[in-house]
Amino acid sequence: MSTEKKYYAYLLPDGTSGTTSDWKKCEGLVKNKRGSRYKGFKTKEEADKWLRAGARYEIKVKKKMSDGIFFDAGTGRGEGVEISVTDKDGKDVLSEVMHAGLINKHGKHLLPKGKTNNYGELFACLYALKIAEIKKEKEVFGDSRLVVDYWSKGFIKKEVGEETVKLAKEVSLARKIFEDKGGSVSLISGDDNPADLGFHR
């Protein structure tokens, strides 16, 4: 288990905001408060900067990224699971393969009610692979170890549900085709993911 200290920035619906190094305190403040925003950072300075920039999940304090397509899923806006697919600069690219009517005002796609975050990560991976093909990018990145190292390779238990298993098969086929053409799918830190939609504890 990591002993590295983290800082948690939070913004509550009533406008109260702050940072703390105590996860339990942050969790207690935001839990069951629809519209709360919260995120973990390596330094207090990064946490404060995120708050000053409006506590928007799309704003990242990040290092220079490699070329490629990046994906994520999250529930941070409190409306359900959303997927995000971007380029290395955080520019939304879902419009490359998805009808504009399915993309929200944030440039993301909201999944139907009842979908899990893990299903969203897998769904986002599929779209990242499709977009990488169109844009002739050779690398796809995501911050879900479950999806990058297992589900997108077809390693999935049937207990997760028929729909998720079916999607995993589709993603693993798309990944195989992508990799056979010289592409790669890699795991990155959520802190560095330009497509990041949520909170990484």
Coordinates of N, CA and C in Angstrom, one line a residue:
M1 N 0.8 -1.2 0.0 CA 0.0 0.0 0.0 C 0.9 1.3 0.0
S2 N 0.5 2.2 -0.8 CA 1.3 3.4 -1.0 C 1.2 4.3 0.3
T3 N 2.3 4.8 0.7 CA 2.3 5.7 1.9 C 2.5 7.2 1.5
E4 N 2.5 7.4 0.1 CA 2.7 8.7 -0.4 C 1.5 9.6 0.0
K5 N 1.8 10.8 0.6 CA 0.7 11.7 1.0 C 0.0 12.3 -0.1
K6 N -1.3 12.4 0.0 CA -2.1 13.0 -1.1 C -2.9 14.1 -0.5
Y7 N -3.3 15.0 -1.4 CA -4.2 16.1 -1.0 C -5.5 16.0 -1.8
Y8 N -6.6 16.3 -1.1 CA -7.9 16.2 -1.7 C -8.6 17.5 -1.7
A9 N -8.9 17.9 -2.9 CA -9.6 19.2 -3.1 C -11.1 18.9 -3.3
Y10 N -11.9 19.8 -2.7 CA -13.4 19.6 -2.8 C -14.1 20.9 -3.0
L11 N -15.2 20.8 -3.7 CA -16.1 21.9 -3.9 C -17.5 21.4 -3.7
L12 N -18.2 22.0 -2.7 CA -19.6 21.6 -2.4 C -20.6 22.4 -3.1
P13 N -21.9 21.9 -3.3 CA -22.9 22.7 -4.0 C -23.2 24.1 -3.4
D14 N -22.9 24.3 -2.1 CA -23.2 25.6 -1.5 C -22.0 26.6 -1.8
G15 N -21.0 26.1 -2.5 CA -19.8 27.0 -2.8 C -18.6 26.8 -1.8
T16 N -18.8 26.0 -0.8 CA -17.7 25.8 0.1 C -16.7 24.9 -0.6
S17 N -15.4 25.3 -0.4 CA -14.3 24.6 -1.0 C -13.1 24.5 -0.1
G18 N -12.2 23.6 -0.4 CA -11.0 23.5 0.4 C -10.2 22.3 0.0
T19 N -9.1 22.2 0.8 CA -8.2 21.0 0.5 C -7.9 20.4 1.9
T20 N -7.6 19.1 1.9 CA -7.3 18.4 3.1 C -6.4 17.2 2.7
S21 N -5.6 16.7 3.6 CA -4.8 15.5 3.4 C -5.5 14.3 4.0
D22 N -6.7 14.5 4.6 CA -7.4 13.5 5.2 C -8.6 13.0 4.3
W23 N -8.4 11.8 3.7 CA -9.5 11.3 2.8 C -10.8 11.2 3.5
K24 N -10.8 10.7 4.7 CA -12.1 10.5 5.5 C -12.9 11.8 5.6
K25 N -12.1 12.9 5.9 CA -12.7 14.2 6.0 C -13.4 14.6 4.7
C26 N -12.6 14.5 3.6 CA -13.2 14.8 2.3 C -14.4 14.0 2.0
E27 N -14.3 12.7 2.2 CA -15.4 11.8 1.9 C -16.7 12.2 2.7
G28 N -16.5 12.5 4.0 CA -17.6 12.9 4.8 C -18.3 14.2 4.3
L29 N -17.5 15.1 3.8 CA -18.0 16.4 3.3 C -18.8 16.2 2.0
V30 N -18.4 15.3 1.1 CA -19.0 15.2 -0.3 C -20.0 14.1 -0.4
K31 N -20.0 13.2 0.5 CA -20.8 12.0 0.3 C -22.3 12.4 0.3
N32 N -23.0 11.8 -0.7 CA -24.5 12.1 -0.8 C -24.9 13.5 -1.1
K33 N -23.9 14.3 -1.6 CA -24.2 15.7 -1.9 C -24.1 15.8 -3.4
R34 N -25.2 15.7 -4.1 CA -25.2 15.8 -5.6 C -24.6 17.1 -6.1
G35 N -23.7 17.0 -7.0 CA -23.1 18.2 -7.5 C -21.7 18.5 -6.9
S36 N -21.4 17.8 -5.8 CA -20.1 18.0 -5.2 C -19.0 17.5 -6.2
R37 N -17.8 18.2 -6.1 CA -16.7 17.8 -6.9 C -15.5 17.6 -6.0
Y38 N -14.7 16.6 -6.3 CA -13.6 16.3 -5.5 C -12.6 15.5 -6.3
K39 N -11.3 15.7 -5.9 CA -10.2 15.0 -6.6 C -9.0 15.0 -5.8
G40 N -8.2 14.0 -6.0 CA -6.9 13.8 -5.3 C -5.7 14.3 -6.1
F41 N -4.7 14.9 -5.4 CA -3.5 15.4 -6.1 C -2.3 15.0 -5.3
K42 N -1.2 15.1 -5.9 CA 0.1 14.7 -5.2 C 0.6 15.9 -4.3
T43 N 0.2 17.1 -4.7 CA 0.7 18.3 -3.9 C -0.5 19.2 -3.6
K44 N -0.4 20.0 -2.5 CA -1.4 20.9 -2.1 C -1.5 22.0 -3.2
E45 N -0.4 22.4 -3.8 CA -0.4 23.4 -4.8 C -1.2 23.0 -6.0
E46 N -1.1 21.7 -6.5 CA -2.0 21.2 -7.6 C -3.4 21.3 -7.2
A47 N -3.7 20.9 -5.9 CA -5.1 20.9 -5.5 C -5.7 22.3 -5.5
D48 N -4.9 23.2 -5.0 CA -5.4 24.6 -4.9 C -5.6 25.2 -6.3
K49 N -4.7 24.8 -7.2 CA -4.8 25.3 -8.6 C -6.0 24.8 -9.3
W50 N -6.4 23.5 -9.0 CA -7.6 22.9 -9.6 C -8.8 23.7 -9.1
L51 N -8.9 24.0 -7.8 CA -10.0 24.8 -7.2 C -10.1 26.1 -7.8
R52 N -8.9 26.8 -8.0 CA -8.9 28.2 -8.5 C -9.4 28.2 -10.0
A53 N -9.2 27.1 -10.7 CA -9.6 27.0 -12.1 C -11.0 26.5 -12.3
G54 N -11.8 26.4 -11.1 CA -13.2 26.1 -11.2 C -13.6 24.7 -10.9
A55 N -12.6 23.9 -10.4 CA -12.9 22.5 -10.0 C -13.6 21.7 -11.1
R56 N -13.1 22.0 -12.3 CA -13.7 21.2 -13.4 C -12.8 20.0 -13.7
Y57 N -13.4 18.8 -13.8 CA -12.7 17.6 -14.0 C -11.8 17.6 -15.3
E58 N -12.3 18.4 -16.3 CA -11.5 18.4 -17.5 C -10.2 19.2 -17.4
I59 N -10.1 20.0 -16.4 CA -8.8 20.8 -16.2 C -7.8 19.9 -15.5
K60 N -6.7 19.7 -16.1 CA -5.7 18.9 -15.6 C -4.4 19.6 -15.3
V61 N -3.8 19.3 -14.2 CA -2.4 19.7 -14.0 C -1.6 18.5 -14.4
K62 N -1.0 18.6 -15.6 CA -0.4 17.4 -16.2 C 0.9 17.7 -16.8
K63 N 1.6 16.6 -16.9 CA 2.9 16.6 -17.6 C 2.6 16.5 -19.1
K64 N 3.6 16.8 -19.9 CA 3.5 16.6 -21.4 C 3.3 15.1 -21.7
M65 N 2.2 14.9 -22.5 CA 1.9 13.5 -22.8 C 2.4 13.1 -24.2
S66 N 2.5 11.8 -24.4 CA 2.8 11.3 -25.7 C 1.6 11.4 -26.7
D67 N 1.8 11.4 -28.0 CA 0.7 11.4 -28.9 C -0.1 10.1 -28.7
G68 N -1.4 10.2 -28.9 CA -2.2 9.1 -28.8 C -3.7 9.5 -28.5
I69 N -4.5 8.5 -28.2 CA -5.9 8.7 -27.8 C -6.0 8.2 -26.4
F70 N -6.7 9.0 -25.6 CA -6.9 8.7 -24.1 C -8.4 8.5 -23.8
F71 N -8.6 7.6 -22.9 CA -10.0 7.4 -22.5 C -10.2 7.3 -21.0
D72 N -11.5 7.5 -20.5 CA -11.8 7.4 -19.1 C -13.3 7.3 -19.0
A73 N -13.8 6.9 -17.8 CA -15.2 7.0 -17.5 C -15.3 7.5 -16.0
G74 N -16.4 8.1 -15.7 CA -16.5 8.7 -14.4 C -18.0 9.1 -14.1
T75 N -18.2 9.3 -12.8 CA -19.6 9.7 -12.3 C -19.5 11.0 -11.6
G76 N -18.5 11.8 -11.8 CA -18.3 13.0 -11.1 C -19.4 14.1 -11.1
R77 N -20.2 14.1 -12.2 CA -21.2 15.1 -12.3 C -22.5 14.7 -11.6
G78 N -22.5 13.5 -11.1 CA -23.7 13.0 -10.4 C -24.9 12.6 -11.2
E79 N -24.7 12.5 -12.5 CA -25.8 12.2 -13.4 C -25.8 10.8 -14.0
G80 N -24.8 10.0 -13.6 CA -24.6 8.7 -14.1 C -23.2 8.5 -14.7
V81 N -22.9 7.4 -15.4 CA -21.6 7.2 -15.9 C -21.4 7.9 -17.2
E82 N -20.3 8.6 -17.3 CA -20.0 9.4 -18.5 C -18.7 8.9 -19.1
I83 N -18.6 8.9 -20.4 CA -17.3 8.5 -21.0 C -16.6 9.7 -21.6
S84 N -15.3 9.6 -21.6 CA -14.5 10.7 -22.2 C -13.4 10.1 -23.0
V85 N -13.2 10.6 -24.3 CA -12.1 10.2 -25.2 C -11.5 11.5 -25.7
T86 N -10.2 11.6 -25.5 CA -9.5 12.9 -25.9 C -8.2 12.6 -26.6
D87 N -7.6 13.7 -27.1 CA -6.3 13.6 -27.6 C -5.3 13.9 -26.4
K88 N -4.0 14.0 -26.7 CA -3.1 14.3 -25.6 C -3.2 15.6 -25.0
D89 N -3.9 16.6 -25.6 CA -4.1 17.9 -25.1 C -5.4 18.0 -24.3
G90 N -6.2 16.9 -24.2 CA -7.5 16.9 -23.5 C -8.6 17.4 -24.4
K91 N -8.4 17.5 -25.7 CA -9.4 17.9 -26.7 C -10.3 16.7 -26.9
D92 N -11.6 16.9 -26.7 CA -12.6 15.9 -26.9 C -12.6 15.4 -28.4
V93 N -12.7 14.1 -28.6 CA -12.7 13.6 -30.0 C -13.8 12.6 -30.3
L94 N -14.7 12.4 -29.3 CA -15.9 11.5 -29.6 C -16.6 11.8 -30.9
S95 N -16.6 13.1 -31.2 CA -17.4 13.5 -32.4 C -16.8 12.9 -33.7
E96 N -15.6 12.3 -33.6 CA -15.1 11.6 -34.8 C -15.9 10.4 -35.2
V97 N -16.6 9.8 -34.2 CA -17.3 8.5 -34.4 C -18.7 8.5 -33.8
M98 N -19.1 9.5 -33.1 CA -20.4 9.5 -32.5 C -21.2 10.7 -32.9
H99 N -22.5 10.4 -33.1 CA -23.5 11.5 -33.5 C -23.5 12.6 -32.5
A100 N -23.5 13.8 -33.0 CA -23.5 15.0 -32.1 C -24.6 15.0 -31.0
G101 N -25.8 14.4 -31.3 CA -26.9 14.3 -30.4 C -26.6 13.4 -29.2
L102 N -25.6 12.6 -29.3 CA -25.2 11.7 -28.2 C -24.1 12.2 -27.3
I103 N -23.6 13.4 -27.7 CA -22.5 14.0 -27.0 C -23.1 15.2 -26.2
N104 N -22.8 15.3 -24.9 CA -23.3 16.3 -24.0 C -22.5 17.6 -24.2
K105 N -22.9 18.7 -23.4 CA -22.3 20.0 -23.6 C -20.9 20.0 -23.1
H106 N -20.4 19.0 -22.4 CA -19.1 18.9 -21.9 C -18.2 18.1 -22.9
G107 N -18.8 17.6 -24.0 CA -18.0 16.9 -25.0 C -17.9 15.4 -24.7
K108 N -18.7 14.9 -23.7 CA -18.7 13.6 -23.2 C -20.0 12.9 -23.6
H109 N -20.0 11.5 -23.4 CA -21.2 10.8 -23.7 C -21.7 10.1 -22.4
L110 N -23.0 10.4 -22.1 CA -23.6 9.8 -20.9 C -24.3 8.5 -21.2
L111 N -23.8 7.5 -20.4 CA -24.4 6.1 -20.7 C -25.8 6.0 -20.0
P112 N -26.6 5.0 -20.5 CA -27.9 4.8 -19.9 C -27.8 4.5 -18.4
K113 N -28.8 4.8 -17.7 CA -28.8 4.6 -16.2 C -28.6 3.1 -16.0
G114 N -27.9 2.8 -14.9 CA -27.6 1.5 -14.4 C -26.3 0.9 -14.9
K115 N -25.6 1.6 -15.7 CA -24.3 1.1 -16.2 C -23.2 1.4 -15.1
T116 N -22.3 0.5 -14.9 CA -21.2 0.7 -13.9 C -20.1 1.5 -14.5
N117 N -19.3 2.0 -13.6 CA -18.1 2.7 -14.1 C -17.1 1.8 -14.9
N118 N -17.0 0.6 -14.5 CA -16.1 -0.4 -15.2 C -16.7 -0.6 -16.6
Y119 N -18.0 -0.7 -16.7 CA -18.6 -0.9 -18.1 C -18.2 0.4 -18.9
G120 N -18.3 1.5 -18.3 CA -18.0 2.8 -19.0 C -16.6 2.8 -19.4
E121 N -15.7 2.4 -18.6 CA -14.2 2.3 -19.0 C -14.1 1.5 -20.3
L122 N -14.7 0.3 -20.3 CA -14.6 -0.6 -21.4 C -15.3 0.0 -22.6
F123 N -16.4 0.6 -22.5 CA -17.1 1.3 -23.6 C -16.2 2.4 -24.2
A124 N -15.6 3.2 -23.3 CA -14.7 4.3 -23.7 C -13.5 3.7 -24.4
C125 N -13.0 2.6 -24.0 CA -11.8 1.9 -24.6 C -12.2 1.6 -26.1
L126 N -13.4 1.1 -26.3 CA -13.8 0.7 -27.7 C -13.8 1.9 -28.6
Y127 N -14.3 3.1 -28.1 CA -14.4 4.3 -28.9 C -13.0 4.9 -29.1
A128 N -12.1 4.7 -28.1 CA -10.7 5.2 -28.2 C -10.0 4.4 -29.4
L129 N -10.3 3.1 -29.4 CA -9.7 2.3 -30.5 C -10.2 2.7 -31.8
K130 N -11.5 2.9 -31.9 CA -12.1 3.4 -33.2 C -11.5 4.7 -33.7
I131 N -11.4 5.6 -32.7 CA -10.9 7.0 -33.1 C -9.4 6.9 -33.4
A132 N -8.6 6.1 -32.7 CA -7.2 5.9 -33.0 C -7.0 5.4 -34.4
E133 N -7.9 4.5 -34.9 CA -7.8 4.0 -36.2 C -8.1 5.1 -37.2
I134 N -9.1 5.9 -37.0 CA -9.4 7.0 -37.9 C -8.3 8.1 -38.0
K135 N -7.8 8.4 -36.8 CA -6.8 9.5 -36.7 C -5.4 8.9 -37.0
K136 N -5.3 7.6 -37.3 CA -4.0 7.0 -37.5 C -3.0 7.2 -36.3
E137 N -3.5 7.1 -35.1 CA -2.7 7.1 -33.9 C -2.3 5.7 -33.6
K138 N -1.1 5.5 -33.1 CA -0.6 4.2 -32.8 C -0.7 3.8 -31.3
E139 N -1.1 4.8 -30.4 CA -1.2 4.4 -29.0 C -2.5 4.9 -28.4
V140 N -3.1 4.0 -27.6 CA -4.3 4.3 -26.8 C -3.9 4.1 -25.3
F141 N -4.4 5.0 -24.5 CA -4.1 5.0 -23.1 C -5.4 5.1 -22.2
G142 N -5.4 4.3 -21.1 CA -6.5 4.4 -20.1 C -5.9 4.2 -18.7
D143 N -6.7 4.6 -17.7 CA -6.2 4.5 -16.4 C -6.9 3.4 -15.6
S144 N -7.6 2.6 -16.3 CA -8.3 1.4 -15.6 C -7.5 0.2 -15.8
R145 N -6.8 -0.3 -14.8 CA -6.0 -1.6 -14.9 C -6.9 -2.7 -15.3
L146 N -8.1 -2.8 -14.7 CA -9.0 -3.9 -15.1 C -9.3 -3.9 -16.6
V147 N -9.6 -2.8 -17.2 CA -9.9 -2.7 -18.6 C -8.6 -2.9 -19.5
V148 N -7.6 -2.2 -19.1 CA -6.4 -2.3 -20.0 C -5.7 -3.7 -19.9
D149 N -5.6 -4.2 -18.7 CA -4.8 -5.5 -18.6 C -5.7 -6.7 -18.7
Y150 N -7.0 -6.6 -18.5 CA -7.8 -7.8 -18.5 C -9.0 -7.8 -19.5
W151 N -10.0 -6.9 -19.2 CA -11.2 -7.0 -20.0 C -11.0 -6.7 -21.5
S152 N -10.1 -5.8 -21.8 CA -9.9 -5.5 -23.3 C -9.1 -6.5 -24.0
K153 N -8.6 -7.5 -23.2 CA -7.9 -8.6 -23.8 C -8.8 -9.9 -23.8
G154 N -10.0 -9.7 -23.3 CA -11.0 -10.8 -23.3 C -11.0 -11.6 -22.0
F155 N -10.2 -11.2 -21.1 CA -10.1 -11.9 -19.8 C -11.2 -11.3 -18.9
I156 N -12.4 -12.0 -18.8 CA -13.5 -11.5 -18.1 C -14.4 -12.6 -17.6
K157 N -14.9 -12.5 -16.4 CA -15.7 -13.5 -15.8 C -17.2 -13.3 -16.2
K158 N -17.9 -14.4 -16.5 CA -19.3 -14.3 -16.9 C -20.2 -13.7 -15.9
E159 N -19.7 -13.7 -14.6 CA -20.6 -13.2 -13.5 C -20.8 -11.7 -13.6
V160 N -20.0 -11.0 -14.4 CA -20.2 -9.5 -14.5 C -21.4 -9.2 -15.3
G161 N -21.9 -10.1 -16.0 CA -23.2 -9.9 -16.8 C -23.0 -10.1 -18.3
E162 N -24.0 -10.6 -18.9 CA -23.9 -10.9 -20.4 C -23.6 -9.7 -21.2
E163 N -24.1 -8.5 -20.9 CA -23.9 -7.3 -21.7 C -22.4 -6.9 -21.7
T164 N -21.9 -7.0 -20.5 CA -20.5 -6.6 -20.3 C -19.5 -7.6 -20.9
V165 N -19.8 -8.9 -20.8 CA -19.0 -9.9 -21.5 C -19.0 -9.7 -23.0
K166 N -20.2 -9.4 -23.5 CA -20.4 -9.2 -25.0 C -19.5 -8.0 -25.4
L167 N -19.6 -6.9 -24.7 CA -18.8 -5.7 -25.0 C -17.3 -6.1 -24.9
A168 N -16.9 -6.8 -23.9 CA -15.5 -7.2 -23.7 C -15.0 -8.0 -25.0
K169 N -15.8 -8.8 -25.5 CA -15.4 -9.6 -26.7 C -15.2 -8.7 -27.9
E170 N -16.1 -7.7 -28.0 CA -16.0 -6.7 -29.1 C -14.8 -5.9 -29.0
V171 N -14.5 -5.4 -27.7 CA -13.3 -4.6 -27.5 C -12.0 -5.4 -27.7
S172 N -12.0 -6.7 -27.3 CA -10.8 -7.5 -27.4 C -10.5 -7.8 -28.9
L173 N -11.5 -7.9 -29.7 CA -11.3 -8.1 -31.2 C -10.8 -6.8 -31.8
A174 N -11.4 -5.6 -31.4 CA -10.9 -4.4 -31.9 C -9.5 -4.1 -31.5
R175 N -9.1 -4.5 -30.2 CA -7.8 -4.3 -29.7 C -6.8 -5.2 -30.5
K176 N -7.2 -6.4 -30.8 CA -6.3 -7.4 -31.5 C -6.0 -6.8 -32.9
I177 N -7.0 -6.3 -33.6 CA -6.9 -5.7 -34.9 C -5.9 -4.5 -34.9
F178 N -6.2 -3.7 -33.8 CA -5.3 -2.5 -33.6 C -3.9 -2.8 -33.4
E179 N -3.6 -3.8 -32.5 CA -2.3 -4.2 -32.2 C -1.6 -5.0 -33.4
D180 N -2.4 -5.7 -34.1 CA -1.8 -6.4 -35.3 C -1.3 -5.4 -36.3
K181 N -1.8 -4.2 -36.3 CA -1.4 -3.1 -37.2 C -0.3 -2.3 -36.6
G182 N 0.2 -2.7 -35.5 CA 1.3 -2.0 -34.8 C 0.9 -1.0 -33.7
G183 N -0.4 -1.0 -33.3 CA -0.8 -0.2 -32.2 C -0.6 -0.8 -30.8
S184 N -0.7 0.0 -29.8 CA -0.6 -0.5 -28.4 C -1.6 0.2 -27.5
V185 N -2.0 -0.6 -26.5 CA -2.9 -0.1 -25.5 C -2.2 -0.1 -24.2
S186 N -2.0 1.0 -23.5 CA -1.2 1.1 -22.3 C -1.9 1.7 -21.1
L187 N -1.5 1.3 -19.9 CA -2.0 1.9 -18.7 C -1.2 3.1 -18.3
I188 N -1.9 4.2 -17.9 CA -1.3 5.4 -17.3 C -2.0 5.7 -16.0
S189 N -1.4 6.6 -15.3 CA -1.9 7.1 -14.0 C -3.1 8.0 -14.3
G190 N -4.1 7.9 -13.5 CA -5.3 8.8 -13.6 C -4.9 10.2 -13.4
D191 N -3.9 10.5 -12.7 CA -3.4 11.9 -12.5 C -2.8 12.5 -13.8
D192 N -2.4 11.6 -14.7 CA -1.8 12.1 -15.9 C -2.7 11.9 -17.1
N193 N -3.9 11.4 -17.0 CA -4.8 11.1 -18.1 C -5.5 12.3 -18.5
P194 N -5.3 12.9 -19.8 CA -5.9 14.1 -20.2 C -7.5 13.9 -20.4
A195 N -7.9 12.6 -20.5 CA -9.3 12.4 -20.6 C -10.0 12.2 -19.2
D196 N -9.3 12.4 -18.2 CA -9.7 12.1 -16.8 C -11.1 12.7 -16.5
L197 N -12.0 11.9 -15.9 CA -13.3 12.4 -15.6 C -13.6 12.4 -14.1
G198 N -12.7 11.8 -13.4 CA -13.1 11.6 -12.0 C -12.0 11.7 -11.0
F199 N -12.3 11.1 -9.9 CA -11.5 11.3 -8.7 C -10.7 10.0 -8.5
H200 N -9.4 10.2 -8.3 CA -8.5 9.1 -8.1 C -7.9 9.1 -6.7
R201 N -8.4 8.2 -5.8 CA -7.9 8.2 -4.4 C -6.5 7.7 -4.3

